[in-house]
Coordinates of C-alpha atoms in Angstrom, one line a residue:
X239 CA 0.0 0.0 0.0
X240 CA 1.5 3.5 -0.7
X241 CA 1.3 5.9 1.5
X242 CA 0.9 9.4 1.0
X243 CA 4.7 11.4 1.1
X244 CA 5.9 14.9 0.9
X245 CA 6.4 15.1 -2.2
X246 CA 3.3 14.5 -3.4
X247 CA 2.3 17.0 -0.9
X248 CA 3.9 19.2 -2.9
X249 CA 2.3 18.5 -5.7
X250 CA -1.2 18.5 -4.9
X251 CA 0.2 22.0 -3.3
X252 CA 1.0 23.0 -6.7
X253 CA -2.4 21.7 -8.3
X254 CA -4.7 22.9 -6.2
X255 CA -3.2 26.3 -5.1
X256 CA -4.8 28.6 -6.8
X257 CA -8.4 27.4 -6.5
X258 CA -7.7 26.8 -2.1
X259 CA -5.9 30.6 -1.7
X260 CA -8.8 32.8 -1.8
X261 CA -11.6 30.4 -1.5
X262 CA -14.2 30.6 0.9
X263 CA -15.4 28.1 3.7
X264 CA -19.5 28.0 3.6
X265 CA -19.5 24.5 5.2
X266 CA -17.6 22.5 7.7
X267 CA -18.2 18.6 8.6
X268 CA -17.1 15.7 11.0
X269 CA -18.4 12.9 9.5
X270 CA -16.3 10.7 11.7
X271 CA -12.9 11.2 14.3
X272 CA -10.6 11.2 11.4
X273 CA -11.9 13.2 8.7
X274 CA -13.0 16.8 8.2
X275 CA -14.8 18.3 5.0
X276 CA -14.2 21.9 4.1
X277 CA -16.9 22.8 1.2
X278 CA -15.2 25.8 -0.3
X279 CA -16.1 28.1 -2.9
X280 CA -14.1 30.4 -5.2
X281 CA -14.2 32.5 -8.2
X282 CA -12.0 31.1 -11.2
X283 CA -12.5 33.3 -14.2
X284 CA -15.0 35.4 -12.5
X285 CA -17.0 31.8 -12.3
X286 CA -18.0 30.6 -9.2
X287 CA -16.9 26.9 -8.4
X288 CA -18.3 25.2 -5.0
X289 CA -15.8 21.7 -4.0
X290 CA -15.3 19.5 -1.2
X291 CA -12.1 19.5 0.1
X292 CA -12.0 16.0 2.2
X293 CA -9.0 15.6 4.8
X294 CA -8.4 12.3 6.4
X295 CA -6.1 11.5 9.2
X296 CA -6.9 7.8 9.8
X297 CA -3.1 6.4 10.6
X298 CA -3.5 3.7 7.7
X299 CA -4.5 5.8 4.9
X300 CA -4.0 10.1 5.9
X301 CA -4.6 11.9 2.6
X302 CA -6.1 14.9 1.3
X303 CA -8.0 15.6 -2.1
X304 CA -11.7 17.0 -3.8
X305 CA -14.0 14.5 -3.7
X306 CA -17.3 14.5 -5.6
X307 CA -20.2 12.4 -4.9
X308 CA -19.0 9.4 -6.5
X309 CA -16.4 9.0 -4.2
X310 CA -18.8 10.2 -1.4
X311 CA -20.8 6.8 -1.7
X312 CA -17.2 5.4 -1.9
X313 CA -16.3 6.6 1.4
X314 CA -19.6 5.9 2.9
X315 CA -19.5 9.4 4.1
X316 CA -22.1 10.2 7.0
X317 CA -23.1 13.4 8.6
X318 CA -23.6 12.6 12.7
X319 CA -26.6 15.1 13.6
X320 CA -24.7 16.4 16.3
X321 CA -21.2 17.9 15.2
X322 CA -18.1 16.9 17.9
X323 CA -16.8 19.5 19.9
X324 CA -14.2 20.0 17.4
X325 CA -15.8 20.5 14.3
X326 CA -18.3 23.4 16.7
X327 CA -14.5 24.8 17.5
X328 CA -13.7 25.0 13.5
X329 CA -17.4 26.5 12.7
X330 CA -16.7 29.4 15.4
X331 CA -13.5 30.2 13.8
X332 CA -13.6 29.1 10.0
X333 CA -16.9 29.4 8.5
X334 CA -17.6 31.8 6.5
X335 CA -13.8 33.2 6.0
X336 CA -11.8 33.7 3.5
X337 CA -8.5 31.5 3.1
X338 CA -6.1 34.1 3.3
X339 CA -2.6 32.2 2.4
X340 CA -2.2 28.5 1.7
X341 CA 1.5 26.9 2.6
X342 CA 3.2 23.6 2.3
X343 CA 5.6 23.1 5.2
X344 CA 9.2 22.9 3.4
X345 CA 10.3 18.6 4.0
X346 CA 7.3 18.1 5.9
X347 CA 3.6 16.2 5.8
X348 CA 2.1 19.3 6.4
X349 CA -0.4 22.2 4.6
X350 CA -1.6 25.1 6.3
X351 CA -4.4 26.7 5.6
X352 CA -4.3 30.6 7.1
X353 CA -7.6 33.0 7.7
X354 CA -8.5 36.2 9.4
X355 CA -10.3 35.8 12.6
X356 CA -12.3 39.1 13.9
X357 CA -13.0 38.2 18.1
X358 CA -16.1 39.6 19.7
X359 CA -14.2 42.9 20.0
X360 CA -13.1 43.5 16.4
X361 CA -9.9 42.3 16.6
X362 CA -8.1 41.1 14.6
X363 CA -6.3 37.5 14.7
X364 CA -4.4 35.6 12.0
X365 CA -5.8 31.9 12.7
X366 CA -3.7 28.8 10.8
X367 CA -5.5 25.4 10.1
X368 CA -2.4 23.1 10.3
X369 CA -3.1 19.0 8.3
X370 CA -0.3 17.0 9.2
X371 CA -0.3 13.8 7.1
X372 CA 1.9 11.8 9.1
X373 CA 0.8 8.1 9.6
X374 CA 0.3 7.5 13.1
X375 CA 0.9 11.2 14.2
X376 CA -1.5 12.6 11.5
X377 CA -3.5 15.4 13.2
X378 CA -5.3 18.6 12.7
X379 CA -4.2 21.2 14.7
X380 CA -6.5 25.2 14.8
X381 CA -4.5 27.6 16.2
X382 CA -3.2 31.2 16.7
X383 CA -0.7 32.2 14.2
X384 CA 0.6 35.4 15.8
X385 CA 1.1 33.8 19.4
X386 CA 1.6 30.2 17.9
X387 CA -1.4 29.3 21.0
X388 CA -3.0 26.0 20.0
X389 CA -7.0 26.6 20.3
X390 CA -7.8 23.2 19.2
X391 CA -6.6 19.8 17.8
X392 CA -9.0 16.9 16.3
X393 CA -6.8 14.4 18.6
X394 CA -5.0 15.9 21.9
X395 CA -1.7 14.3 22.8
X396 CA -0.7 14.7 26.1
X397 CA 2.6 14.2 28.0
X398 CA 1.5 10.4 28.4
X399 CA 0.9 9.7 25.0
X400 CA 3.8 11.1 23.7
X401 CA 7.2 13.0 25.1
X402 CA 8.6 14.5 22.2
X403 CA 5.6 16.7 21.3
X404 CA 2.3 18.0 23.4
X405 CA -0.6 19.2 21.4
X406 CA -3.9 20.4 23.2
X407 CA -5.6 23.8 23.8
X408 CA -3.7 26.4 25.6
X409 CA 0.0 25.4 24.7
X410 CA 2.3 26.3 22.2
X411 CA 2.4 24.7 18.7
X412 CA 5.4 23.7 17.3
X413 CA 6.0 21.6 13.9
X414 CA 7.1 17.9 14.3
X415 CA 11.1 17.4 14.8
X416 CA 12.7 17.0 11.2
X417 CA 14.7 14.1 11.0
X418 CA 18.0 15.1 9.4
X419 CA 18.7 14.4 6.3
X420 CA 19.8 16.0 2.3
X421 CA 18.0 18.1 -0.3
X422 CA 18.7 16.7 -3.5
X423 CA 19.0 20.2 -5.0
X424 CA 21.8 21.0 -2.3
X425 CA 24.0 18.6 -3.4
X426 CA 26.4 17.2 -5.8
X427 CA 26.3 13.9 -7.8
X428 CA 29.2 13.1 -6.3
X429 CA 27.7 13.2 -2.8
X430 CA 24.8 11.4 -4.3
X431 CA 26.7 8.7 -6.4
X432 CA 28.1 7.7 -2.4
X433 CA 24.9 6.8 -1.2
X434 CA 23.1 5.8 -3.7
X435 CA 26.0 3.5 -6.2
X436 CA 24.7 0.2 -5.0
X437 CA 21.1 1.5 -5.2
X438 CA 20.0 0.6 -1.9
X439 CA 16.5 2.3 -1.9
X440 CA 16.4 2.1 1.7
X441 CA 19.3 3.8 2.6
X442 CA 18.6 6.3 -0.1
X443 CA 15.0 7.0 1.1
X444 CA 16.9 7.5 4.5
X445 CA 19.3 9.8 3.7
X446 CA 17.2 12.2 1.4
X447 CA 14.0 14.6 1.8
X448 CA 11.2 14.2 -0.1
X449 CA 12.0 10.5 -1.7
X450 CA 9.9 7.3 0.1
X451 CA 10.6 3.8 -1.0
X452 CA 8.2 2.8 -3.2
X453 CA 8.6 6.4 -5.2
X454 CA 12.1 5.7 -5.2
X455 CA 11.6 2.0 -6.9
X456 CA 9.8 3.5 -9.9
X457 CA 12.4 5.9 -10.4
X458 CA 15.2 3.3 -10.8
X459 CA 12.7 1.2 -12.7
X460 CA 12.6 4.3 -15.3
X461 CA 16.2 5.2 -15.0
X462 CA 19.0 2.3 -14.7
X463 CA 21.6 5.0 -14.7
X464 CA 22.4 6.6 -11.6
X465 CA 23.3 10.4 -13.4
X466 CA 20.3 10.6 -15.2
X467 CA 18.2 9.1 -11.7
X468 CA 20.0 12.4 -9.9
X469 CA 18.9 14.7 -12.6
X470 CA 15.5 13.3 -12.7
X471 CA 15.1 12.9 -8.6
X472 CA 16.1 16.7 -8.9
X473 CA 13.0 18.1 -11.7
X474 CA 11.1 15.9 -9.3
X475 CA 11.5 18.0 -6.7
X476 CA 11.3 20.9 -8.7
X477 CA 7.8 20.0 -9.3
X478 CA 8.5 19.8 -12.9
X479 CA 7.1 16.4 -13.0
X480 CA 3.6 16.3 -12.2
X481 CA 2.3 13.2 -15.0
X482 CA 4.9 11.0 -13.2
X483 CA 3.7 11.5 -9.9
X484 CA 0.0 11.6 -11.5
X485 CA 1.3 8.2 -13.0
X486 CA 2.8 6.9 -9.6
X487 CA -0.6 7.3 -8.2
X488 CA -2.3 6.1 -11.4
X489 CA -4.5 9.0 -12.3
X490 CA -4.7 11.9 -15.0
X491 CA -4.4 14.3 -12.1
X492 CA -2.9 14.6 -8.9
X493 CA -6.2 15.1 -7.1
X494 CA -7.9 12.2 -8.9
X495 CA -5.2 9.8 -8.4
X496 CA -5.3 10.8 -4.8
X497 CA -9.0 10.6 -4.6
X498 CA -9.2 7.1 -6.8
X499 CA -6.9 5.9 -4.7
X500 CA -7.6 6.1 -0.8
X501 CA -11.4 5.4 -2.2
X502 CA -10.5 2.5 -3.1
X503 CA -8.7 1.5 -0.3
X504 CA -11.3 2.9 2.1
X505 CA -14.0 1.3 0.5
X506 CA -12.4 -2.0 0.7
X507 CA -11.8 -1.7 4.1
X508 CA -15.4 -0.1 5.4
X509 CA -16.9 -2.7 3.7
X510 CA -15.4 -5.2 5.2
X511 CA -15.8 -3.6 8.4
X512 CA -19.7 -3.4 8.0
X513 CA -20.2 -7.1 7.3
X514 CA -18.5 -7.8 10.3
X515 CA -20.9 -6.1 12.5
X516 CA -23.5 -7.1 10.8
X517 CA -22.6 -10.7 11.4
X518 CA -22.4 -10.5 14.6
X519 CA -25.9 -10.1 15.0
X520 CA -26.6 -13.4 13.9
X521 CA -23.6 -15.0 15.4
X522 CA -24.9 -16.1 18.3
X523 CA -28.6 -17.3 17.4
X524 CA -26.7 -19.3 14.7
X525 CA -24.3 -21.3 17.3
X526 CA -27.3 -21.5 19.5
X527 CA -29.8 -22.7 16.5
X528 CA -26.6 -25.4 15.5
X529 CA -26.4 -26.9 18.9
X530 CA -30.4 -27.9 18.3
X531 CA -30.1 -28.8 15.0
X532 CA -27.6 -30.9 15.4
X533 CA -29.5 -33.2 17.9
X534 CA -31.7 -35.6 16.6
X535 CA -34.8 -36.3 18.8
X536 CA -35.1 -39.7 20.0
X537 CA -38.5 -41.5 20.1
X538 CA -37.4 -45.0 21.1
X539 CA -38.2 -44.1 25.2
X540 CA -41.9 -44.0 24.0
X541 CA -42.0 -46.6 21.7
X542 CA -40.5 -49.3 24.3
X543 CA -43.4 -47.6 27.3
X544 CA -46.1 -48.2 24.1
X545 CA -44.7 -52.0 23.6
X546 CA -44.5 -52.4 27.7
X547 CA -48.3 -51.0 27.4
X548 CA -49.5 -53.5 24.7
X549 CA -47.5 -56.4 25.8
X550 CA -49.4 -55.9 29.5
X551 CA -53.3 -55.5 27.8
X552 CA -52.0 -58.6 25.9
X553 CA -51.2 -60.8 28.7
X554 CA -54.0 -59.3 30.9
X555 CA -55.6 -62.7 31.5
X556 CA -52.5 -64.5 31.5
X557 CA -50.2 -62.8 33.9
X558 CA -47.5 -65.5 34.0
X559 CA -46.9 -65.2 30.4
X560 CA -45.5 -61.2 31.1
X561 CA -42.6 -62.9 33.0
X562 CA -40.1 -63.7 30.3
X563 CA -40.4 -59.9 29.1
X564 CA -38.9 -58.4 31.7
X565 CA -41.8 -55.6 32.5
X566 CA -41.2 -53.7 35.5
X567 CA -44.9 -53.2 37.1
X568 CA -46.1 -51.3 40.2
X569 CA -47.4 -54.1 42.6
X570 CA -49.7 -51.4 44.6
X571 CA -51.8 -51.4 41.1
X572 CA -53.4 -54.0 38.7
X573 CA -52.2 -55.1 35.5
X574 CA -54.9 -52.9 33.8
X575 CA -53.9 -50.0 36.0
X576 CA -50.2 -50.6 35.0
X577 CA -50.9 -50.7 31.1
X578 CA -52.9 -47.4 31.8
X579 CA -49.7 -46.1 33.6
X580 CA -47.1 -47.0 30.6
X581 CA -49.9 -45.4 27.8
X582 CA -49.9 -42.3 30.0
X583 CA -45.7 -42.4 30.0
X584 CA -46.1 -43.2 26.5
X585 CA -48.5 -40.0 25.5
X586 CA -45.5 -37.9 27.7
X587 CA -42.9 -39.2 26.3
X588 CA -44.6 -38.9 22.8
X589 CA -45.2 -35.1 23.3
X590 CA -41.8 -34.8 24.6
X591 CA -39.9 -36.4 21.3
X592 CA -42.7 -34.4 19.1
X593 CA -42.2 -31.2 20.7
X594 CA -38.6 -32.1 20.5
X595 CA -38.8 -32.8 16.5
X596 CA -40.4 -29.0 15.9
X597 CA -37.5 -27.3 17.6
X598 CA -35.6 -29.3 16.0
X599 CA -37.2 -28.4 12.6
X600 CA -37.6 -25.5 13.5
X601 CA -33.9 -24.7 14.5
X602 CA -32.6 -26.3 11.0
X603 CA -35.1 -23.6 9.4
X604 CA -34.1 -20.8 11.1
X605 CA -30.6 -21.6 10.9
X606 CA -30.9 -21.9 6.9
X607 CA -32.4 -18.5 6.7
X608 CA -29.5 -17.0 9.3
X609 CA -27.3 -18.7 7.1
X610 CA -28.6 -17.6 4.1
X611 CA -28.3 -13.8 5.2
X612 CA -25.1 -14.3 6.4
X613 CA -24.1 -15.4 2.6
X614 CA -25.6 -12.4 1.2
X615 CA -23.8 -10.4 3.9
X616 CA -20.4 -11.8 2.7
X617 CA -21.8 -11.7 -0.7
X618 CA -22.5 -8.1 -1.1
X619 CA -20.6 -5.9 -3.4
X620 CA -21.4 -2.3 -1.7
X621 CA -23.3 -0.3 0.8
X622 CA -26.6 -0.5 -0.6
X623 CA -26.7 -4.2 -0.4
X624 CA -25.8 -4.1 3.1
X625 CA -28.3 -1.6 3.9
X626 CA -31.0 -3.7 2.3
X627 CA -29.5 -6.6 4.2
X628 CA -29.3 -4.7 7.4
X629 CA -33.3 -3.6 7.6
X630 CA -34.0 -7.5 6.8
X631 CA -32.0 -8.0 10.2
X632 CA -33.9 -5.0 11.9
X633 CA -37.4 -6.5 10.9
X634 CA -36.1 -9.8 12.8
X635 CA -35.3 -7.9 15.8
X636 CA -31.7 -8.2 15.7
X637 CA -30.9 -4.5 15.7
X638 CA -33.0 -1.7 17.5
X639 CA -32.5 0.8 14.3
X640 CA -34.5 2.6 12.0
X641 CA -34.7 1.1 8.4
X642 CA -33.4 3.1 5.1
X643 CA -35.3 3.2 2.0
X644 CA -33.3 1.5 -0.3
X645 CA -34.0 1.2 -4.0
X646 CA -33.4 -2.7 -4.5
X647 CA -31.4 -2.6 -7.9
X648 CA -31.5 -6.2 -9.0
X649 CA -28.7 -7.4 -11.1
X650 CA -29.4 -7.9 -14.7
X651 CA -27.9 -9.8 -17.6
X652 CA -28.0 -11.0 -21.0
X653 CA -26.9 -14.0 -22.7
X654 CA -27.9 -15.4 -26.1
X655 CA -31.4 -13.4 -26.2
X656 CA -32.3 -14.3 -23.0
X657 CA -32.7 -12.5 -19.8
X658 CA -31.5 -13.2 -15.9
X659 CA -31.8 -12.1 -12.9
X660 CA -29.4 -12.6 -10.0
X661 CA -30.8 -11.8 -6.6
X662 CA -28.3 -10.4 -4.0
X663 CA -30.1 -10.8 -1.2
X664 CA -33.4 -12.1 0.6
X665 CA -35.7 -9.2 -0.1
X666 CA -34.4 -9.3 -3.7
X667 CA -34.9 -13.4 -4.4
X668 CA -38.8 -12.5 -2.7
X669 CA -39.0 -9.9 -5.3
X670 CA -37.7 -12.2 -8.0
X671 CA -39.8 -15.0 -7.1
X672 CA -43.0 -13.0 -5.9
X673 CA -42.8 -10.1 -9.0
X674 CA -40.3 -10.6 -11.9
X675 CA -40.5 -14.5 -12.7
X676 CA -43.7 -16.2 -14.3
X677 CA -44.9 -19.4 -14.6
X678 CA -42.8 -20.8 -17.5
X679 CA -39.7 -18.9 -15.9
X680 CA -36.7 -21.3 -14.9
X681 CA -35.6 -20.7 -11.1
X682 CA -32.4 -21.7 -10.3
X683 CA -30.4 -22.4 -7.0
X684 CA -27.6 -24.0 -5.1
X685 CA -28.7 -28.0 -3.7
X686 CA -28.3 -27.5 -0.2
X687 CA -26.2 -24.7 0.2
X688 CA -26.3 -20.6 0.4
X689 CA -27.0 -19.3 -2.9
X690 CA -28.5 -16.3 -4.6
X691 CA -32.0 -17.2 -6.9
X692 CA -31.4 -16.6 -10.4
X693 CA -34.2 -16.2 -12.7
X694 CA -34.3 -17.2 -16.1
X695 CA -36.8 -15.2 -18.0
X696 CA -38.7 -17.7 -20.9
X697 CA -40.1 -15.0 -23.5
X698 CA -43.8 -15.4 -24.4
X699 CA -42.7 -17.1 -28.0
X700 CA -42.1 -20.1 -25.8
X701 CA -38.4 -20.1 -27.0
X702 CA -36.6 -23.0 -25.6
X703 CA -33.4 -22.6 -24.2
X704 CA -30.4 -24.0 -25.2
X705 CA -27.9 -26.1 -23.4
X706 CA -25.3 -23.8 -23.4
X707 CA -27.9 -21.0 -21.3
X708 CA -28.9 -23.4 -18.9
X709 CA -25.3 -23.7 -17.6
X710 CA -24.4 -20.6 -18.1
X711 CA -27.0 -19.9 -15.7
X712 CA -26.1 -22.7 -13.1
X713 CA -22.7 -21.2 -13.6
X714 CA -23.8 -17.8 -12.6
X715 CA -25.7 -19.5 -9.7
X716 CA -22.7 -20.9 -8.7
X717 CA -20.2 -17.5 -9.0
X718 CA -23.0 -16.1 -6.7
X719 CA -23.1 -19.0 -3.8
X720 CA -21.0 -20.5 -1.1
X721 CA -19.6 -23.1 -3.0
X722 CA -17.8 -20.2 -5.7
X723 CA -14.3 -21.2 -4.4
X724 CA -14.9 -25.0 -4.4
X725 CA -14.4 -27.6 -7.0
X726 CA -17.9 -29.3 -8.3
X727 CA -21.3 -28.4 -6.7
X728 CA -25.0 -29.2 -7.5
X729 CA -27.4 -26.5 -8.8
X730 CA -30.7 -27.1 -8.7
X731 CA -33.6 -26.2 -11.3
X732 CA -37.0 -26.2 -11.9
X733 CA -40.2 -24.2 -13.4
X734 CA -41.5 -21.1 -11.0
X735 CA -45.2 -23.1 -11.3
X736 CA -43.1 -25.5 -9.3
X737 CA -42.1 -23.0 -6.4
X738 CA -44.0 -22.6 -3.4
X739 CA -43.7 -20.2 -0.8
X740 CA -45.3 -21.5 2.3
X741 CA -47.5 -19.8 4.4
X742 CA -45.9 -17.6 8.1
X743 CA -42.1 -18.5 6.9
X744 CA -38.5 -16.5 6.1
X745 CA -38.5 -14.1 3.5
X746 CA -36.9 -15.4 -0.1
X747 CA -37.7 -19.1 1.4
X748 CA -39.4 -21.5 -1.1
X749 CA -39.9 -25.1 -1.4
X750 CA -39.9 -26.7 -4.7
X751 CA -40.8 -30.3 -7.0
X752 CA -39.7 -31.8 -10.3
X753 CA -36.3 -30.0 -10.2
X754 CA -33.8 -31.3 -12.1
X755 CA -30.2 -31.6 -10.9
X756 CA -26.9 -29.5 -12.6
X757 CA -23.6 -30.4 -12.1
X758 CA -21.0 -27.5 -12.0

C-alpha cells in the first residue's frame, strides 16, 4: 500500500493552489474522528466553483483531495446530527472566512491553511489550520498564528501519550522534529553517487528529503543510470514532473489519483468492516440454533413404554406369560392400571420427542435462513446491499434501528437473447420470485447450500433454451453461492409453477418439485 509522502504533498500543493488561496469556507463537517470536510467556494475566471475538500487522518490511509459524490458513496460518508466539539470549535472560527494564504511546510507532511479571525471585539487574529499527514501522528491542529497558542486539535496528545511533542488547547504549537537528512538540490552527484551507487533504496530514502521507498523503486525502474536518476530525482523536486507523480498514483491528475486511490482503499476496508458487525448479530442465534439442530430427537423411550403397554393388555388374562419380558410393574396397582400407567408415560414421552422434533425443525429452518443472510452479507458488493440486508435483520429484531429506504437494484444480464436475474439478497430473491418470474420462468439455486436465486426469463414465443444458457446460468448460480471457491457443486432447477412459498415462513424461502439436478 503507498502511502501518501511529501512530495506529493507538494504537488497537490501545486495543483490545487490557486483554486484553495482565496476560497471561501460556507461548510464545515465531522463525518467521523478522522476526517473533516471543508466545502469551499471560489471564483475562477469570474466563475463561481463550490468543491469539497476532504482531509483524512486515519493512521492507515491520511490523505487529502476533492471529492465529488462518486467518491462520497465510496467513502460511505455520514453526517452525525450532532457535530463533535471540534468540528463546533472550527465552525466558530472558519466558517464563513476567506482563506487568506495556503503553505506547504518545506520537507514536511504538512499544509496550512491561514484565515482572518475578527474576536467579539473587532480584533483582529491571523488563525492557521495546520493538516499534518503523518501516519500514526496525522493530526489537525486550529491555532493562533501570531502567538503560535494552539485553540484546538481533532486528537490531543498529552505528555502520556507522547514525550517529544504536546498538542492540546492552551499550549504552544510547534511543527514535528525533522529528521536530518539531504536536499537533493543542495547537493552534488558526487555526494549522491556515495549513497546511492549500489542502489539501496532504503538507505537512499533514509538519507534524502522528499523521496519514500516505493517512489524511489519506480524511479530506478525508469532510469538504470544513476546520473540521469539524480537529474530526474532533482526536476522531481522541482515540481517539474507532475504526469509521473500523477502516474505513480495512477490518475490523469494529482487530485484524482489521490481521490481514486484512498477510495478504493477505504471502500475495501469499510466494507469489510460493516459485514463484520453485521454478522455478529446473527452469530450467536446461529451457534445457538446449531447446537439444536444438530440433535436428533429420539423417540425410542416412547416406543418401548407403548410396547411395555401393549404387551401388559396382551397378557391381561394371562399374567405368568409377562414374565419372560422383563416388564417392570407397580405391585400397589393392577395389570390394567399398570398398562394405563405406561400409555400415560407413552403419550408424555410422545409429546416430549414431538415437541422435540419442531425445535428441532424449526432450529434447521431458522438456521438456513440466518445462514442464508449471512451469505448475502459476505456476498454483497457495496453499501446499498448491506443496507437492504441490514433492515432484513432489523425486521427480525436483531438491531434496534431505523430502516433506510433502499431502491433494490436487481442485477441484470443478458446472454444469447435471453434474460437473468441474480438476486443479492433475501428481499431481492422475494422480489424475483413473488414479482419478476412467471410461470414458465426457470428458477435456479444451489442444492443445499447458500445461494443467490437466479431467474431465467422464458419470452412469451415459448423459446426453448439451449444447453449452453442453462449452464451458463447454473454457472452464474454458482459464482453467486457459497460453494464459488470450491471444485464441483449441484445447482438445482426447476419451473417457478413449481415454487411454493409457504405460508408464516422466512422471507426469499421456497420449497420446490420436479427440479432437475446441474452439475457445475
Amino acid at each position: 500500500m503507498k502511502a501518501l509522502d511529501s512530495l506529493t504533498l507538494q504537488y497537490f500543493y501545486q495543483e490545487n493552489y490557486d483554486f484553495i488561496n482565496g476560497a471561501i469556507v460556507q461548510k464545515i463537517q465531522l463525518p467521523t474522528r478522522h476526517e473533516i470536510i471543508l466545502n469551499i467556494r471560489n471564483l475562477n475566471n469570474n466563475c463561481a466553483q463550490n468543491k469539497k475538500l476532504y482531509i483524512n487522518i486515519n493512521p492507515k490511509y491520511p490523505h487529502i483531495c476533492f471529492i465529488d459524490e462518486k467518491t462520497t458513496k465510496l467513502r460511505d460518508i455520514e453526517i452525525p446530527i450532532k457535530p463533535p466539539m471540534f468540528c463546533m470549535q472550527l465552525r466558530k472560527y472558519l466558517n464563513g472566512s476567506k482563506i487568506k494564504d495556503f503553505k506547504i511546510v518545506k520537507y514536511e507532511r504538512i499544509l496550512e491553511l491561514y484565515f482572518d479571525y475578527f474576536d467579539e471585539i473587532g480584533s483582529l487574529t491571523r488563525i492557521c489550520l495546520a493538516l499534518e499527514f503523518m501516519g500514526k501522528h496525522s493530526n489537525i491542529i486550529l491555532y493562533n498564528a501570531t502567538n503560535k497558542t494552539i485553540i484546538g486539535a481533532m486528537h490531543n496528545i498529552s505528555a502520556d501519550k507522547s514525550s517529544i511533542r504536546e498538542i492540546y488547547g492552551g499550549i504552544n504549537y510547534i511543527y514535528p522534529p525533522l529528521k536530518e537528512k539531504l536536499d537533493i538540490l543542495n547537493v552534488s552527484y558526487s555526494t549522491f553517487f556515495e549513497i546511492a551507487k549500489n542502489k539501496d533504496i532504503k538507505l537512499i530514502s533514509n538519507n534524502f528529503y522528499y523521496f519514500n521507498q516505493s517512489l524511489l523503486e519506480n524511479i530506478f525502474e525508469k532510469y538504470d543510470n544513476l546520473e540521469d536518476a539524480f537529474k530526474f530525482m532533482q526536476e522531481l523536486q522541482n515540481g517539474t514532473c507532475t504526469s509521473f507523480i500523477a502516474d505513480f498514483w495512477n490518475g490523469n491528475t494529482i487530485n484524482s489519483a489521490l481521490d481514486n486511490y484512498f477510495s478504493a482503499l477505504m471502500f475495501d476496508e469499510i466494507l469489510k468492516n460493516k459485514k463484520t458487525k453485521l454478522k455478529k448479530y446473527l452469530l450467536n442465534d446461529i451457534k445457538k440454533l446449531s447446537k439444536i439442530a444438530s440433535v436428533v430427537p429420539d423417540n425410542s423411550k416412547a416406543d418401548k413404554y407403548k410396547e411395555n403397554a401393549d404387551l401388559i393388555m396382551s397378557y391381561l388374562y394371562y399374567p405368568d406369560g409377562l414374565k419372560e419380558y422383563n416388564i417392570e410393574l407397580d405391585e400397589t396397582l393392577d395389570l390394567n392400571q399398570n398398562a394405563q400407567k405406561y400409555y400415560q408415560m407413552y403419550k408424555k414421552a410422545r409429546a416430549t420427542f414431538e415437541h422435540s422434533l419442531k425445535r428441532n425443525r424449526e432450529a434447521k429452518e431458522k438456521l438456513e435462513y440466518l445462514e442464508s443472510i449471512v451469505f448475502n452479507i459476505e456476498n454483497a458488493l457495496n453499501f446499498d446491499e448491506l443496507k437492504e440486508i441490514k433492515n432484513e435483520i432489523i425486521d427480525l429484531g436483531y438491531i434496534q434501528d431505523k430502516k433506510e429506504k433502499i431502491e433494490s437494484n436487481i442485477e441484470k444480464v443478458e446472454y444469447k437473447g435471453f434474460e437473468i436475474y441474480i438476486g443479492k439478497n433475501n428481499k431481492q430473491n422475494d422480489f424475483l420470485i413473488s414479482k419478476i418470474a412467471q410461470s414458465e420462468d426457470l428458477w435456479f439455486h444451489g442444492y443445499n447450500f447458500p445461494s443467490s436465486h437466479v431467474i431465467l426469463k422464458i419470452p412469451n414465443n415459448k423459446k426453448e433454451p439451449s444447453a449452453d444458457v442453462l449452464e451458463y446460468c447454473a454457472k452464474l448460480t454458482k459464482q453467486n453461492s457459497k460453494a464459488k471457491d470450491g471444485g464441483k457443486a449441484s445447482i438445482i432447477m426447476t419451473k417457478r409453477k413449481n415454487l411454493k412459498k409457504p405460508p408464516n415462513t422466512y422471507l426469499g424461502y421456497v420449497t420446490y418439485k420436479n427440479e432437475i439436478e446441474i452439475v457445475i
